[in-house]
mmCIF file of C-alpha atoms in Angstrom:
data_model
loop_
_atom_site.group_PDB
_atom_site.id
_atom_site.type_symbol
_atom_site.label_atom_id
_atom_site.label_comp_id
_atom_site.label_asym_id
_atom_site.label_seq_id
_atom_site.Cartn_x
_atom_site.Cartn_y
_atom_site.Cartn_z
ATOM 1 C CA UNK A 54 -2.085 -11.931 2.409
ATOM 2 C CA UNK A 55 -1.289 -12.975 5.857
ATOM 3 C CA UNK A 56 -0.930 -9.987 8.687
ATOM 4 C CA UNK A 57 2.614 -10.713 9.059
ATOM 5 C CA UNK A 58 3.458 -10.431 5.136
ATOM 6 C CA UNK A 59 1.744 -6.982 5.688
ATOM 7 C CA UNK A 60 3.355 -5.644 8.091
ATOM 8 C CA UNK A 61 6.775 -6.895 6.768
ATOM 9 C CA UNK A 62 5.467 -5.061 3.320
ATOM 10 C CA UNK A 63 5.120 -1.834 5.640
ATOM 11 C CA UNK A 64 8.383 -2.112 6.881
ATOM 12 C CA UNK A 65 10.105 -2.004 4.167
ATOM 13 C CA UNK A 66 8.228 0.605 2.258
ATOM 14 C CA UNK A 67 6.292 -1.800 -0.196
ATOM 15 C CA UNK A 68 3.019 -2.166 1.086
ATOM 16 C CA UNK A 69 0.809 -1.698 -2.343
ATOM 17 C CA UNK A 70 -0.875 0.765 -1.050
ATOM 18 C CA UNK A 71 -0.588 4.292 1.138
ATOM 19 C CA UNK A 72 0.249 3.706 4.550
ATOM 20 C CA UNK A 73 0.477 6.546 7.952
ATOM 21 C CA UNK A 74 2.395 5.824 10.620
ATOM 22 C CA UNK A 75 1.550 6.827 13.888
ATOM 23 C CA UNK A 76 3.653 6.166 16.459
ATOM 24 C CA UNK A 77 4.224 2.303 16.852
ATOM 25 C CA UNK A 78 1.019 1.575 14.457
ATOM 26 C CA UNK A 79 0.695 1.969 10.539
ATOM 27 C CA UNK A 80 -2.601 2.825 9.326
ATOM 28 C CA UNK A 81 -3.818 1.885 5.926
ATOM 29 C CA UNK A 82 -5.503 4.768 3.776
ATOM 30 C CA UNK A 83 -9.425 3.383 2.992
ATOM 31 C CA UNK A 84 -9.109 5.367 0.017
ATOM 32 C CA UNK A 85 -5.515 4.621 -1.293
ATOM 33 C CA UNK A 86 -6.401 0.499 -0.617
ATOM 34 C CA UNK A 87 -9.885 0.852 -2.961
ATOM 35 C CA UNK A 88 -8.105 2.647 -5.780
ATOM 36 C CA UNK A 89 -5.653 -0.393 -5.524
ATOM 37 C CA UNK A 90 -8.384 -3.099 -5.293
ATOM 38 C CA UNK A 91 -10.254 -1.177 -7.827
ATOM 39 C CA UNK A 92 -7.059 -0.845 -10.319
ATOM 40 C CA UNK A 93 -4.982 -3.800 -9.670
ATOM 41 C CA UNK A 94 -2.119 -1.552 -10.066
ATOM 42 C CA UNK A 95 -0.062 -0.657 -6.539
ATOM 43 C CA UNK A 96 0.159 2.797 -5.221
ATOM 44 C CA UNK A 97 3.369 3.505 -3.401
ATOM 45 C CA UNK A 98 4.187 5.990 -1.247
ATOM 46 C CA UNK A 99 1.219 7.950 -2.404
ATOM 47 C CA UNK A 100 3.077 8.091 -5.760
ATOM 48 C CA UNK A 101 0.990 5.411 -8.746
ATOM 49 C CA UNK A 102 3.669 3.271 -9.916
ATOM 50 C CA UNK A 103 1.854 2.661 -12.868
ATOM 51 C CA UNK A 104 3.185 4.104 -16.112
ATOM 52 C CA UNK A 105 0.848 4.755 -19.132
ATOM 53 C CA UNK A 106 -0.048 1.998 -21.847
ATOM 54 C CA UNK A 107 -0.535 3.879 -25.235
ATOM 55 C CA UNK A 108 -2.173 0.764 -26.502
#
């Protein structure tokens, strides 16, 4: 992922993983980005997007 795909992910809110904003910088959260390397699965706004498989 190139650095300008990321930051137009953070601009629009889709980044796939928790992101702070201060001031004119956005900061990625160590701990949000390893649960998503870890998982696969994207974490939005702090919120997991993923739903539950039964199977």
């Amino acid at each position: 992922m190139s650095r300008s795909k990321s930051y137009d992910l953070v601009r629009r809110g889709e980044f796939p993983c928790r992101v702070l904003p201060i001031g004119r910088t956005a900061r990625v959260v160590t701990a949000s980005l390893l649960r998503v390397l870890e998982s696969g699965k994207p974490e939005y706004n702090g919120a997991s997007s993923a739903n539950p498989d039964p199977s």
